Amino acid sequence: MSKLMIIGAIASGVSAIQQVQAGRAQAAAYRAQAKQEELKGKQSELQYRQRGVETLRGLRQNISAVTARAAAGSMDPYSGSPLSLKNYAVKTGYDEYYLDQENAALALAIGEVNRDQNLMAAQQAKRQGMMSAITTLGTTAMTIGATGGFSSGGQIGGFAGGGSVGGAVSNTLYPTTGSIGMPSMVPGG
C-alpha cells in the first residue's frame, strides 16, 4: 500500500467532513432566512392592520366634517345630501378597511410560505451535504478497492476476484471459499 493511497483516503475523509459541515452551514443560513421571511410577513401584516385603523379614523373624521358643515350651513346633517355624503364615505371607508384586512392576512400567509420554502431548502442543503460526503467516500472506497486496497493481499471482500468490479460480480454469481470465507459447501470451492 502506498503513502499516496493513505494520503488520498485521509483527504477524502476530510473532504467528506467538510461537505457535511458545509451542508449544515447552508441549512443554518436557510433557517435564519426563514425566520426573517416570517418576521417580514408579520411586519407587513401589522402595517396593513395599522392602515386599516387609519382608514377608520379618516372615515370618522369625514363623517364628522360632513355633519359639522351641514349643521353650520343650516342644513339637516341627517338627511338629504349630507346623509348621502356620509353613506358614501362609510361605504368607501369600509371597503378600504376590509381591503387592508385582507392584505394583512395575505402578507402573513406569504411570509409563512416563504418561511416554509426556506425551511425546505435548509433540509435539502443538509441532505445534499450528506449525499456529497457519501459520494466522496464511496468513490474513494471504489478507487482503493480497484487498485488493490489496504490489505496485504490486495483483495478484500467482494473484490477478491482480482480487485475489479468484474471480479466482484464473478464472486457474487460464482462464490468461492476464498471470496466468502466459508467451507467448501459452495460450488467451485
PDB file of C-alpha atoms in Angstrom:
ATOM      1  CA  MET A   1       0.000   0.000   0.000  1.00  0.00           C
ATOM      2  CA  SER A   2       1.431   3.340  -0.980  1.00  0.00           C
ATOM      3  CA  LYS A   3       1.641   6.513   1.047  1.00  0.00           C
ATOM      4  CA  LEU A   4      -0.263   8.313  -1.691  1.00  0.00           C
ATOM      5  CA  MET A   5      -3.196   5.951  -1.230  1.00  0.00           C
ATOM      6  CA  ILE A   6      -3.245   6.662   2.513  1.00  0.00           C
ATOM      7  CA  ILE A   7      -2.999  10.409   1.927  1.00  0.00           C
ATOM      8  CA  GLY A   8      -5.805  10.184  -0.644  1.00  0.00           C
ATOM      9  CA  ALA A   9      -8.015   8.277   1.788  1.00  0.00           C
ATOM     10  CA  ILE A  10      -7.381  10.821   4.556  1.00  0.00           C
ATOM     11  CA  ALA A  11      -8.017  13.725   2.176  1.00  0.00           C
ATOM     12  CA  SER A  12     -11.242  12.045   1.108  1.00  0.00           C
ATOM     13  CA  GLY A  13     -12.338  11.725   4.734  1.00  0.00           C
ATOM     14  CA  VAL A  14     -11.535  15.372   5.426  1.00  0.00           C
ATOM     15  CA  SER A  15     -13.392  16.387   2.277  1.00  0.00           C
ATOM     16  CA  ALA A  16     -16.436  14.371   3.333  1.00  0.00           C
ATOM     17  CA  ILE A  17     -16.456  16.042   6.752  1.00  0.00           C
ATOM     18  CA  GLN A  18     -16.187  19.465   5.113  1.00  0.00           C
ATOM     19  CA  GLN A  19     -19.093  18.645   2.792  1.00  0.00           C
ATOM     20  CA  VAL A  20     -21.289  17.655   5.737  1.00  0.00           C
ATOM     21  CA  GLN A  21     -20.297  20.833   7.596  1.00  0.00           C
ATOM     22  CA  ALA A  22     -20.957  22.967   4.513  1.00  0.00           C
ATOM     23  CA  GLY A  23     -24.402  21.406   4.176  1.00  0.00           C
ATOM     24  CA  ARG A  24     -25.136  22.154   7.814  1.00  0.00           C
ATOM     25  CA  ALA A  25     -23.907  25.736   7.471  1.00  0.00           C
ATOM     26  CA  GLN A  26     -26.046  26.276   4.386  1.00  0.00           C
ATOM     27  CA  ALA A  27     -29.027  24.778   6.228  1.00  0.00           C
ATOM     28  CA  ALA A  28     -28.458  27.167   9.142  1.00  0.00           C
ATOM     29  CA  ALA A  29     -28.372  30.100   6.712  1.00  0.00           C
ATOM     30  CA  TYR A  30     -31.658  28.981   5.171  1.00  0.00           C
ATOM     31  CA  ARG A  31     -33.238  28.607   8.614  1.00  0.00           C
ATOM     32  CA  ALA A  32     -32.140  32.147   9.506  1.00  0.00           C
ATOM     33  CA  GLN A  33     -33.596  33.392   6.227  1.00  0.00           C
ATOM     34  CA  ALA A  34     -36.820  31.510   7.009  1.00  0.00           C
ATOM     35  CA  LYS A  35     -37.101  33.359  10.325  1.00  0.00           C
ATOM     36  CA  GLN A  36     -36.522  36.674   8.530  1.00  0.00           C
ATOM     37  CA  GLU A  37     -39.256  35.898   5.991  1.00  0.00           C
ATOM     38  CA  GLU A  38     -41.667  35.065   8.789  1.00  0.00           C
ATOM     39  CA  LEU A  39     -40.843  38.330  10.561  1.00  0.00           C
ATOM     40  CA  LYS A  40     -41.235  40.314   7.321  1.00  0.00           C
ATOM     41  CA  GLY A  41     -44.665  38.772   6.835  1.00  0.00           C
ATOM     42  CA  LYS A  42     -45.715  39.718  10.375  1.00  0.00           C
ATOM     43  CA  GLN A  43     -44.336  43.228   9.916  1.00  0.00           C
ATOM     44  CA  SER A  44     -46.301  43.691   6.678  1.00  0.00           C
ATOM     45  CA  GLU A  45     -49.399  42.338   8.365  1.00  0.00           C
ATOM     46  CA  LEU A  46     -49.081  44.910  11.153  1.00  0.00           C
ATOM     47  CA  GLN A  47     -48.564  47.711   8.636  1.00  0.00           C
ATOM     48  CA  TYR A  48     -51.742  46.768   6.778  1.00  0.00           C
ATOM     49  CA  ARG A  49     -53.700  46.499  10.011  1.00  0.00           C
ATOM     50  CA  GLN A  50     -52.410  49.932  11.049  1.00  0.00           C
ATOM     51  CA  ARG A  51     -53.511  51.299   7.676  1.00  0.00           C
ATOM     52  CA  GLY A  52     -56.956  49.849   8.343  1.00  0.00           C
ATOM     53  CA  VAL A  53     -57.132  51.661  11.681  1.00  0.00           C
ATOM     54  CA  GLU A  54     -56.051  54.897   9.986  1.00  0.00           C
ATOM     55  CA  THR A  55     -58.751  54.373   7.362  1.00  0.00           C
ATOM     56  CA  LEU A  56     -61.399  54.091  10.093  1.00  0.00           C
ATOM     57  CA  ARG A  57     -60.064  57.246  11.763  1.00  0.00           C
ATOM     58  CA  GLY A  58     -60.261  59.084   8.446  1.00  0.00           C
ATOM     59  CA  LEU A  59     -63.806  57.774   7.971  1.00  0.00           C
ATOM     60  CA  ARG A  60     -64.833  59.108  11.378  1.00  0.00           C
ATOM     61  CA  GLN A  61     -63.273  62.496  10.570  1.00  0.00           C
ATOM     62  CA  ASN A  62     -65.075  62.651   7.191  1.00  0.00           C
ATOM     63  CA  ILE A  63     -68.432  61.869   8.751  1.00  0.00           C
ATOM     64  CA  SER A  64     -67.852  64.450  11.496  1.00  0.00           C
ATOM     65  CA  ALA A  65     -66.810  67.105   8.950  1.00  0.00           C
ATOM     66  CA  VAL A  66     -69.888  66.487   6.795  1.00  0.00           C
ATOM     67  CA  THR A  67     -72.142  66.664   9.851  1.00  0.00           C
ATOM     68  CA  ALA A  68     -70.485  69.878  11.120  1.00  0.00           C
ATOM     69  CA  ARG A  69     -70.572  71.634   7.733  1.00  0.00           C
ATOM     70  CA  ALA A  70     -74.164  70.703   7.127  1.00  0.00           C
ATOM     71  CA  ALA A  71     -75.188  71.974  10.560  1.00  0.00           C
ATOM     72  CA  ALA A  72     -73.128  75.148  10.083  1.00  0.00           C
ATOM     73  CA  GLY A  73     -74.880  75.759   6.771  1.00  0.00           C
ATOM     74  CA  SER A  74     -78.346  75.468   8.345  1.00  0.00           C
ATOM     75  CA  MET A  75     -78.994  72.039   6.751  1.00  0.00           C
ATOM     76  CA  ASP A  76     -80.224  68.878   8.393  1.00  0.00           C
ATOM     77  CA  PRO A  77     -76.995  66.796   8.724  1.00  0.00           C
ATOM     78  CA  TYR A  78     -79.013  63.532   8.943  1.00  0.00           C
ATOM     79  CA  SER A  79     -80.944  63.682   5.700  1.00  0.00           C
ATOM     80  CA  GLY A  80     -80.580  64.631   2.044  1.00  0.00           C
ATOM     81  CA  SER A  81     -77.184  65.392   0.562  1.00  0.00           C
ATOM     82  CA  PRO A  82     -75.278  65.334   3.873  1.00  0.00           C
ATOM     83  CA  LEU A  83     -76.645  61.858   4.593  1.00  0.00           C
ATOM     84  CA  SER A  84     -75.708  60.704   1.055  1.00  0.00           C
ATOM     85  CA  LEU A  85     -72.161  62.027   1.509  1.00  0.00           C
ATOM     86  CA  LYS A  86     -71.850  60.248   4.861  1.00  0.00           C
ATOM     87  CA  ASN A  87     -73.194  56.992   3.398  1.00  0.00           C
ATOM     88  CA  TYR A  88     -70.704  57.226   0.536  1.00  0.00           C
ATOM     89  CA  ALA A  89     -67.859  57.897   2.999  1.00  0.00           C
ATOM     90  CA  VAL A  90     -68.909  54.893   5.108  1.00  0.00           C
ATOM     91  CA  LYS A  91     -69.084  52.584   2.091  1.00  0.00           C
ATOM     92  CA  THR A  92     -65.708  53.579   0.670  1.00  0.00           C
ATOM     93  CA  GLY A  93     -64.105  53.669   4.125  1.00  0.00           C
ATOM     94  CA  TYR A  94     -65.259  50.176   4.999  1.00  0.00           C
ATOM     95  CA  ASP A  95     -64.208  48.891   1.571  1.00  0.00           C
ATOM     96  CA  GLU A  96     -60.700  50.246   2.170  1.00  0.00           C
ATOM     97  CA  TYR A  97     -60.658  48.880   5.711  1.00  0.00           C
ATOM     98  CA  TYR A  98     -61.629  45.366   4.623  1.00  0.00           C
ATOM     99  CA  LEU A  99     -59.116  45.505   1.778  1.00  0.00           C
ATOM    100  CA  ASP A 100     -56.408  46.385   4.296  1.00  0.00           C
ATOM    101  CA  GLN A 101     -57.505  43.454   6.493  1.00  0.00           C
ATOM    102  CA  GLU A 102     -57.352  41.075   3.523  1.00  0.00           C
ATOM    103  CA  ASN A 103     -53.909  42.414   2.596  1.00  0.00           C
ATOM    104  CA  ALA A 104     -52.779  41.870   6.203  1.00  0.00           C
ATOM    105  CA  ALA A 105     -53.882  38.228   6.094  1.00  0.00           C
ATOM    106  CA  LEU A 106     -52.252  37.799   2.688  1.00  0.00           C
ATOM    107  CA  ALA A 107     -48.951  39.333   3.877  1.00  0.00           C
ATOM    108  CA  LEU A 108     -48.889  36.944   6.828  1.00  0.00           C
ATOM    109  CA  ALA A 109     -49.626  33.957   4.576  1.00  0.00           C
ATOM    110  CA  ILE A 110     -46.892  34.981   2.105  1.00  0.00           C
ATOM    111  CA  GLY A 111     -44.420  35.277   4.987  1.00  0.00           C
ATOM    112  CA  GLU A 112     -45.334  31.765   6.125  1.00  0.00           C
ATOM    113  CA  VAL A 113     -44.992  30.348   2.591  1.00  0.00           C
ATOM    114  CA  ASN A 114     -41.565  31.982   2.183  1.00  0.00           C
ATOM    115  CA  ARG A 115     -40.568  30.650   5.599  1.00  0.00           C
ATOM    116  CA  ASP A 116     -41.641  27.122   4.652  1.00  0.00           C
ATOM    117  CA  GLN A 117     -39.742  27.304   1.349  1.00  0.00           C
ATOM    118  CA  ASN A 118     -36.561  28.304   3.171  1.00  0.00           C
ATOM    119  CA  LEU A 119     -37.032  25.521   5.724  1.00  0.00           C
ATOM    120  CA  MET A 120     -37.386  23.011   2.877  1.00  0.00           C
ATOM    121  CA  ALA A 121     -34.255  24.448   1.267  1.00  0.00           C
ATOM    122  CA  ALA A 122     -32.464  24.007   4.615  1.00  0.00           C
ATOM    123  CA  GLN A 123     -33.420  20.343   4.716  1.00  0.00           C
ATOM    124  CA  GLN A 124     -32.291  19.895   1.129  1.00  0.00           C
ATOM    125  CA  ALA A 125     -28.935  21.619   1.781  1.00  0.00           C
ATOM    126  CA  LYS A 126     -28.265  19.365   4.755  1.00  0.00           C
ATOM    127  CA  ARG A 127     -29.259  16.288   2.750  1.00  0.00           C
ATOM    128  CA  GLN A 128     -27.103  17.406  -0.199  1.00  0.00           C
ATOM    129  CA  GLY A 129     -24.063  17.852   2.056  1.00  0.00           C
ATOM    130  CA  MET A 130     -24.548  14.333   3.403  1.00  0.00           C
ATOM    131  CA  MET A 131     -25.012  12.854  -0.078  1.00  0.00           C
ATOM    132  CA  SER A 132     -21.874  14.623  -1.341  1.00  0.00           C
ATOM    133  CA  ALA A 133     -19.912  13.199   1.574  1.00  0.00           C
ATOM    134  CA  ILE A 134     -21.231   9.696   0.920  1.00  0.00           C
ATOM    135  CA  THR A 135     -20.392  10.024  -2.772  1.00  0.00           C
ATOM    136  CA  THR A 136     -16.861  11.178  -1.963  1.00  0.00           C
ATOM    137  CA  LEU A 137     -16.293   8.309   0.456  1.00  0.00           C
ATOM    138  CA  GLY A 138     -17.845   5.797  -1.938  1.00  0.00           C
ATOM    139  CA  THR A 139     -15.679   6.950  -4.808  1.00  0.00           C
ATOM    140  CA  THR A 140     -12.597   6.677  -2.639  1.00  0.00           C
ATOM    141  CA  ALA A 141     -13.590   3.195  -1.480  1.00  0.00           C
ATOM    142  CA  MET A 142     -14.145   2.090  -5.085  1.00  0.00           C
ATOM    143  CA  THR A 143     -10.773   3.511  -6.116  1.00  0.00           C
ATOM    144  CA  ILE A 144      -8.971   1.808  -3.237  1.00  0.00           C
ATOM    145  CA  GLY A 145     -10.774  -1.446  -3.947  1.00  0.00           C
ATOM    146  CA  ALA A 146      -9.973  -1.298  -7.635  1.00  0.00           C
ATOM    147  CA  THR A 147      -6.291  -0.634  -7.016  1.00  0.00           C
ATOM    148  CA  GLY A 148      -5.777  -3.433  -4.562  1.00  0.00           C
ATOM    149  CA  GLY A 149      -6.845  -1.796  -1.353  1.00  0.00           C
ATOM    150  CA  PHE A 150      -5.215  -1.614   2.031  1.00  0.00           C
ATOM    151  CA  SER A 151      -4.912  -5.376   2.680  1.00  0.00           C
ATOM    152  CA  SER A 152      -1.619  -7.182   2.260  1.00  0.00           C
ATOM    153  CA  GLY A 153      -3.035  -9.443  -0.449  1.00  0.00           C
ATOM    154  CA  GLY A 154      -4.762  -6.569  -2.196  1.00  0.00           C
ATOM    155  CA  GLN A 155      -8.087  -8.416  -2.258  1.00  0.00           C
ATOM    156  CA  ILE A 156     -10.884  -7.667   0.155  1.00  0.00           C
ATOM    157  CA  GLY A 157     -14.492  -8.723   0.315  1.00  0.00           C
ATOM    158  CA  GLY A 158     -16.332  -8.701  -2.971  1.00  0.00           C
ATOM    159  CA  PHE A 159     -13.199  -7.614  -4.818  1.00  0.00           C
ATOM    160  CA  ALA A 160     -11.310 -10.826  -4.038  1.00  0.00           C
ATOM    161  CA  GLY A 161     -11.719 -11.975  -7.619  1.00  0.00           C
ATOM    162  CA  GLY A 162      -8.948  -9.804  -8.944  1.00  0.00           C
ATOM    163  CA  GLY A 163      -9.596  -6.356  -7.483  1.00  0.00           C
ATOM    164  CA  SER A 164     -12.100  -5.279 -10.084  1.00  0.00           C
ATOM    165  CA  VAL A 165     -15.827  -4.761 -10.404  1.00  0.00           C
ATOM    166  CA  GLY A 166     -15.882  -7.715 -12.803  1.00  0.00           C
ATOM    167  CA  GLY A 167     -14.234  -9.849 -10.121  1.00  0.00           C
ATOM    168  CA  ALA A 168     -16.808  -8.705  -7.591  1.00  0.00           C
ATOM    169  CA  VAL A 169     -19.646  -9.658  -9.942  1.00  0.00           C
ATOM    170  CA  SER A 170     -17.988 -13.018 -10.607  1.00  0.00           C
ATOM    171  CA  ASN A 171     -17.649 -13.662  -6.867  1.00  0.00           C
ATOM    172  CA  THR A 172     -21.283 -12.759  -6.331  1.00  0.00           C
ATOM    173  CA  LEU A 173     -22.522 -15.078  -9.068  1.00  0.00           C
ATOM    174  CA  TYR A 174     -19.993 -17.890  -8.501  1.00  0.00           C
ATOM    175  CA  PRO A 175     -18.615 -17.516  -4.960  1.00  0.00           C
ATOM    176  CA  THR A 176     -15.592 -19.484  -3.836  1.00  0.00           C
ATOM    177  CA  THR A 177     -14.443 -20.310  -0.356  1.00  0.00           C
ATOM    178  CA  GLY A 178     -11.712 -17.694  -0.676  1.00  0.00           C
ATOM    179  CA  SER A 179     -14.147 -14.939  -1.580  1.00  0.00           C
ATOM    180  CA  ILE A 180     -16.711 -15.540   1.152  1.00  0.00           C
ATOM    181  CA  GLY A 181     -14.672 -17.394   3.773  1.00  0.00           C
ATOM    182  CA  MET A 182     -16.873 -20.498   4.065  1.00  0.00           C
ATOM    183  CA  PRO A 183     -16.096 -24.214   3.896  1.00  0.00           C
ATOM    184  CA  SER A 184     -16.325 -25.915   0.543  1.00  0.00           C
ATOM    185  CA  MET A 185     -20.111 -26.257   0.582  1.00  0.00           C
ATOM    186  CA  VAL A 186     -20.132 -23.547  -2.055  1.00  0.00           C
ATOM    187  CA  PRO A 187     -19.830 -24.735  -5.673  1.00  0.00           C
ATOM    188  CA  GLY A 188     -16.349 -24.236  -7.058  1.00  0.00           C
ATOM    189  CA  GLY A 189     -14.761 -24.111  -3.618  1.00  0.00           C
TER     190      GLY A 189
END
